[in-house]
Coordinates of C-alpha atoms in Angstrom, one line a residue:
X14 CA 275.1 -35.2 12.6
X15 CA 271.5 -34.1 12.9
X16 CA 269.0 -34.3 10.1
X17 CA 265.7 -32.5 10.0
X18 CA 262.3 -33.8 8.9
X19 CA 258.8 -32.2 8.4
X20 CA 255.6 -34.5 8.8
X21 CA 252.2 -33.6 7.2
X22 CA 249.6 -36.2 7.9
X23 CA 251.0 -39.4 6.5
X24 CA 253.8 -37.7 4.4
X25 CA 257.4 -37.1 5.6
X26 CA 259.8 -34.6 4.0
X27 CA 263.5 -34.1 4.6
X28 CA 264.5 -30.6 5.1
X29 CA 268.0 -30.1 3.3
X30 CA 270.3 -27.3 4.0
X31 CA 269.1 -24.0 2.7
X32 CA 265.4 -23.0 2.2
X33 CA 262.2 -25.1 1.9
X34 CA 259.2 -23.2 0.5
X35 CA 255.7 -24.1 1.7
X36 CA 252.6 -23.0 -0.1
X37 CA 249.7 -23.9 -2.3
X38 CA 251.7 -23.3 -5.5
X39 CA 252.9 -26.5 -7.3
X40 CA 256.2 -24.7 -7.7
X41 CA 256.8 -24.8 -4.0
X42 CA 259.1 -27.4 -2.3
X43 CA 256.1 -28.6 -0.2
X44 CA 252.7 -28.0 -1.9
X45 CA 249.8 -27.9 0.5
X46 CA 246.3 -28.1 -1.2
X47 CA 244.4 -25.9 1.2
X48 CA 242.5 -22.8 0.4
X49 CA 243.5 -21.1 3.6
X50 CA 247.2 -21.6 2.5
X51 CA 248.7 -18.7 0.3
X52 CA 250.6 -19.5 -2.9
X53 CA 254.0 -19.0 -1.1
X54 CA 253.0 -19.3 2.5
X55 CA 256.2 -19.7 4.4
X56 CA 259.7 -21.1 4.3
X57 CA 261.9 -23.2 6.5
X58 CA 265.5 -22.2 6.7
X59 CA 268.2 -24.8 7.6
X60 CA 271.7 -23.5 8.4
X61 CA 273.9 -26.0 10.2
X62 CA 272.0 -27.0 13.4
X63 CA 269.7 -24.1 13.4
X64 CA 266.4 -24.3 11.8
X65 CA 264.0 -21.4 11.6
X66 CA 260.4 -20.8 10.3
X67 CA 259.6 -17.6 8.4
X68 CA 256.1 -16.5 7.3
X69 CA 256.2 -14.9 3.8
X70 CA 253.5 -12.3 4.3
X71 CA 250.7 -14.9 3.9
X72 CA 247.1 -13.8 4.1
X73 CA 246.2 -16.0 7.2
X74 CA 249.6 -16.1 8.8
X75 CA 251.5 -19.0 10.2
X76 CA 251.6 -20.2 13.9
X77 CA 254.3 -22.1 15.9
X78 CA 252.9 -23.9 18.8
X79 CA 249.8 -21.9 19.0
X80 CA 251.6 -18.4 18.7
X81 CA 251.7 -16.3 15.6
X82 CA 255.1 -16.2 13.8
X83 CA 256.7 -12.7 13.4
X84 CA 260.0 -12.6 11.8
X85 CA 262.2 -15.8 12.1
X86 CA 261.1 -18.4 14.7
X87 CA 263.6 -21.2 15.6
X88 CA 262.3 -24.7 15.4
X89 CA 263.1 -27.4 18.0
X90 CA 262.2 -31.2 18.0
X91 CA 258.5 -31.8 18.2
X92 CA 257.4 -28.2 17.3
X93 CA 254.1 -27.9 15.6
X94 CA 253.5 -25.5 12.8
X95 CA 250.0 -24.4 11.8
X96 CA 249.7 -23.3 8.1
X97 CA 246.1 -22.6 6.9
X98 CA 244.1 -25.6 8.2
X99 CA 247.0 -27.9 8.4
X100 CA 249.4 -28.9 11.1
X101 CA 252.9 -29.9 10.4
X102 CA 255.5 -31.5 13.0
X103 CA 259.1 -30.7 12.9
X104 CA 261.6 -33.3 13.9
X105 CA 265.2 -33.4 14.5
X106 CA 266.6 -36.9 13.8
X107 CA 270.0 -37.8 15.0
X108 CA 272.0 -40.1 12.7
X109 CA 272.7 -43.5 14.4
X110 CA 276.2 -44.2 15.5
X111 CA 276.3 -47.5 13.8
X112 CA 275.7 -47.8 10.1
X113 CA 272.3 -48.6 9.0
X114 CA 269.4 -47.3 7.2
X115 CA 267.7 -44.3 8.8
X116 CA 264.0 -45.0 9.3
X117 CA 261.1 -42.7 10.5
X118 CA 258.3 -43.9 12.8
X119 CA 254.5 -43.3 12.6
X120 CA 252.1 -43.6 15.7
X121 CA 248.4 -43.6 15.6
X122 CA 246.7 -41.8 18.5
X123 CA 244.9 -44.4 20.7
X124 CA 242.5 -41.5 21.5
X125 CA 241.4 -40.0 18.1
X126 CA 243.3 -42.4 15.8
X127 CA 245.1 -39.7 14.0
X128 CA 248.6 -40.6 12.6
X129 CA 251.5 -38.4 13.8
X130 CA 255.3 -38.5 14.0
X131 CA 256.6 -41.2 16.4
X132 CA 259.2 -38.4 17.6
X133 CA 256.3 -36.3 19.0
X134 CA 255.6 -36.7 22.8
X135 CA 251.9 -36.4 22.1
X136 CA 249.0 -36.4 19.5
X137 CA 249.0 -32.8 17.8
X138 CA 245.4 -33.1 17.0
X139 CA 243.8 -34.0 20.5
X140 CA 246.8 -33.5 22.8
X141 CA 246.6 -37.2 24.1
X142 CA 249.9 -38.2 25.7
X143 CA 250.6 -42.0 25.5
X144 CA 251.4 -43.9 28.7
X145 CA 255.0 -45.1 29.4
X146 CA 254.6 -48.4 27.8
X147 CA 253.4 -46.7 24.5
X148 CA 256.0 -44.1 24.4
X149 CA 259.3 -44.4 22.4
X150 CA 262.4 -44.7 24.6
X151 CA 263.9 -41.6 23.1
X152 CA 261.0 -39.4 24.2
X153 CA 261.1 -37.6 27.5
X154 CA 258.1 -37.8 29.6
X155 CA 255.8 -34.8 29.9
X156 CA 255.0 -33.1 33.0
X157 CA 251.1 -32.7 33.8
X158 CA 251.4 -29.0 32.8
X159 CA 253.0 -29.6 29.6
X160 CA 250.5 -32.2 28.7
X161 CA 247.6 -29.7 29.6
X162 CA 249.2 -27.0 27.5
X163 CA 249.3 -29.2 24.5
X164 CA 245.6 -30.2 25.0
X165 CA 244.6 -26.6 25.5
X166 CA 246.5 -25.6 22.3
X167 CA 244.8 -28.3 20.2
X168 CA 241.4 -27.2 21.4
X169 CA 242.1 -23.7 20.6
X170 CA 243.4 -24.6 17.3
X171 CA 240.2 -26.4 16.4
X172 CA 238.1 -23.5 17.6
X173 CA 239.9 -21.2 15.3
X174 CA 239.4 -23.6 12.5
X175 CA 235.6 -23.6 13.0
X176 CA 235.5 -19.9 13.3
X177 CA 237.5 -19.5 10.0
X178 CA 235.5 -22.0 8.1
X179 CA 232.2 -20.2 9.4
X180 CA 233.4 -17.0 8.2
X181 CA 234.1 -18.6 4.7
X182 CA 230.7 -20.4 4.8
X183 CA 232.6 -23.7 4.6
X184 CA 230.3 -25.7 6.8
X185 CA 231.5 -29.1 6.0
X186 CA 235.0 -28.0 7.1
X187 CA 233.5 -26.5 10.3
X188 CA 231.7 -29.5 11.2
X189 CA 234.8 -31.6 10.9
X190 CA 236.6 -29.4 13.4
X191 CA 233.7 -29.6 15.6
X192 CA 233.7 -33.4 15.5
X193 CA 237.4 -33.2 16.5
X194 CA 236.5 -30.8 19.4
X195 CA 233.8 -33.1 20.6
X196 CA 235.9 -36.3 20.6
X197 CA 238.7 -34.6 22.5
X198 CA 236.4 -33.1 25.0
X199 CA 234.5 -36.3 25.5
X200 CA 237.5 -38.3 26.1
X201 CA 238.8 -35.8 28.8
X202 CA 235.6 -36.0 30.5
X203 CA 235.4 -39.8 30.4
X204 CA 238.7 -40.0 32.1
X205 CA 237.7 -37.5 34.9
X206 CA 239.8 -34.8 33.6
X207 CA 238.7 -31.2 34.0
X208 CA 238.6 -28.6 31.4
X209 CA 239.1 -24.8 32.3
X210 CA 236.2 -22.4 31.4
X211 CA 238.8 -20.4 29.4
X212 CA 239.3 -23.3 27.0
X213 CA 235.7 -24.7 26.7
X214 CA 233.7 -21.6 26.6
X215 CA 235.2 -20.5 23.1
X216 CA 234.4 -24.1 21.9
X217 CA 230.8 -23.9 23.1
X218 CA 230.5 -20.5 21.5
X219 CA 231.8 -21.8 18.1
X220 CA 229.5 -25.0 18.3
X221 CA 226.4 -22.8 18.9
X222 CA 227.4 -20.4 16.1
X223 CA 227.6 -23.3 13.7
X224 CA 224.2 -24.8 15.0
X225 CA 222.6 -21.3 14.5
X226 CA 223.9 -21.1 10.9
X227 CA 222.7 -24.7 10.0
X228 CA 219.5 -24.4 12.1
X229 CA 220.1 -27.7 13.5
X230 CA 220.0 -29.0 17.0
X231 CA 222.5 -31.9 17.1
X232 CA 225.2 -29.8 18.4
X233 CA 223.3 -27.7 20.7
X234 CA 222.3 -30.9 22.5
X235 CA 226.0 -31.7 22.7
X236 CA 226.8 -28.5 24.1
X237 CA 224.1 -28.4 26.6
X238 CA 224.8 -31.9 27.7
X239 CA 228.4 -31.2 28.1
X240 CA 227.9 -28.2 30.3
X241 CA 225.8 -30.5 32.7
X242 CA 228.5 -33.1 32.6
X243 CA 231.1 -30.5 33.5
X244 CA 228.9 -29.3 36.3
X245 CA 229.5 -25.7 35.0
X246 CA 227.1 -22.8 34.9
X247 CA 227.0 -21.4 31.4
X248 CA 229.0 -18.1 31.1
X249 CA 227.3 -14.8 29.9
X250 CA 229.0 -15.2 26.6
X251 CA 227.6 -18.8 26.1
X252 CA 224.1 -17.5 27.3
X253 CA 224.1 -14.8 24.8
X254 CA 225.0 -17.3 21.9
X255 CA 222.1 -19.4 23.1
X256 CA 219.7 -16.5 22.6
X257 CA 220.8 -16.1 19.1
X258 CA 219.5 -19.7 18.2
X259 CA 216.3 -19.9 16.3
X260 CA 213.5 -20.9 18.5
X261 CA 212.8 -24.2 16.5
X262 CA 216.3 -25.2 17.3
X263 CA 216.0 -24.6 20.9
X264 CA 212.7 -26.5 20.8
X265 CA 214.5 -29.6 19.4
X266 CA 217.0 -29.3 22.2
X267 CA 214.2 -28.9 24.8
X268 CA 215.1 -31.8 26.9
X269 CA 218.6 -30.9 27.4
X270 CA 217.7 -27.2 28.0
X271 CA 215.2 -28.4 30.7
X272 CA 217.9 -30.6 32.4
X273 CA 220.4 -27.8 32.4
X274 CA 217.9 -25.3 33.8
X275 CA 216.8 -27.5 36.5
X276 CA 220.4 -28.1 37.6
X277 CA 221.1 -24.4 37.7
X278 CA 218.1 -23.8 39.7
X279 CA 219.3 -26.4 42.3
X280 CA 222.5 -24.6 42.9
X281 CA 222.5 -22.4 46.0
X282 CA 224.7 -19.6 44.6
X283 CA 223.0 -16.3 44.3
X284 CA 225.5 -15.5 41.4
X285 CA 223.8 -17.9 39.1
X286 CA 220.3 -16.5 39.6
X287 CA 220.6 -14.2 36.5
X288 CA 221.8 -17.4 34.6
X289 CA 218.8 -19.3 35.6
X290 CA 216.4 -16.4 34.5
X291 CA 218.0 -16.2 31.2
X292 CA 217.6 -20.1 30.7
X293 CA 214.1 -19.9 31.9
X294 CA 213.4 -17.2 29.2
X295 CA 214.9 -19.4 26.6
X296 CA 212.7 -22.3 27.7
X297 CA 209.6 -20.1 27.2
X298 CA 211.0 -19.1 23.7
X299 CA 211.4 -22.6 22.6
X300 CA 208.4 -24.3 20.9
X301 CA 207.6 -27.6 22.7
X302 CA 208.2 -30.6 20.3
X303 CA 209.4 -34.1 20.5
X304 CA 213.2 -34.4 20.2
X305 CA 214.4 -35.8 16.8
X306 CA 216.4 -38.8 16.3
X307 CA 220.1 -38.4 16.4
X308 CA 220.8 -37.7 20.1
X309 CA 224.0 -39.8 20.1
X310 CA 226.2 -36.8 20.7
X311 CA 224.2 -35.5 23.6
X312 CA 225.9 -35.7 27.0

């Protein structure tokens, strides 16, 4: 007979038959201390072998594997639920055939060091999939497409967290999410993996919005350096966000802006001419000044 569990960070909860209410209120079965979580945010309903997630009309909604939940959404082993800024992992645990004490397992991601359920096939934070020697024997190996989908969803989740935190002017929370974005992107680049423009451009835009709000250049340098490492011409949307940066911030990232502009100028693609002109205009606007210390995040 199967049992069901819910893992939130280092905590694990058994899901009994019936309903389990999740929310910010201390009266909920699972209390989540997060300002983005409603007092009664969602519930999980267990009926026999069927388990569903139901949003309770929460202000910020619930997501299952990156998709908004409308009505009842059936849960399967390894599914990831997003409630507020928190991610929860749903696990189906089959009782052992032989008598013995049931135990859970906890794995730490080799990539980002985040703890997550041992039953999950990959890290829910950065999308890293362990090699065969690190994977539990009960976990089925993922196809490359499945691993890519998980990584893409994780990156999208962090971008959404940045945007939400910026809208609420919670800059500390925004920067934490940006740090997770940078860690995941830098790791993929270090292993030679590619990142699609549809996934990385929203991350660049969110990072540049944050840099404009704080009037600091550290993450501008990271974004410009990462564009260069990706050998990718900045998109019009990214260029537009660069134009919104204060000139003093551009000046503090002058070296990286110069390098990206020179690289774009060297491309023999007529379609990048407008991008080059836009970057040259930004270079003119940026006041020349020595780059400050703290370039450790530059690419």
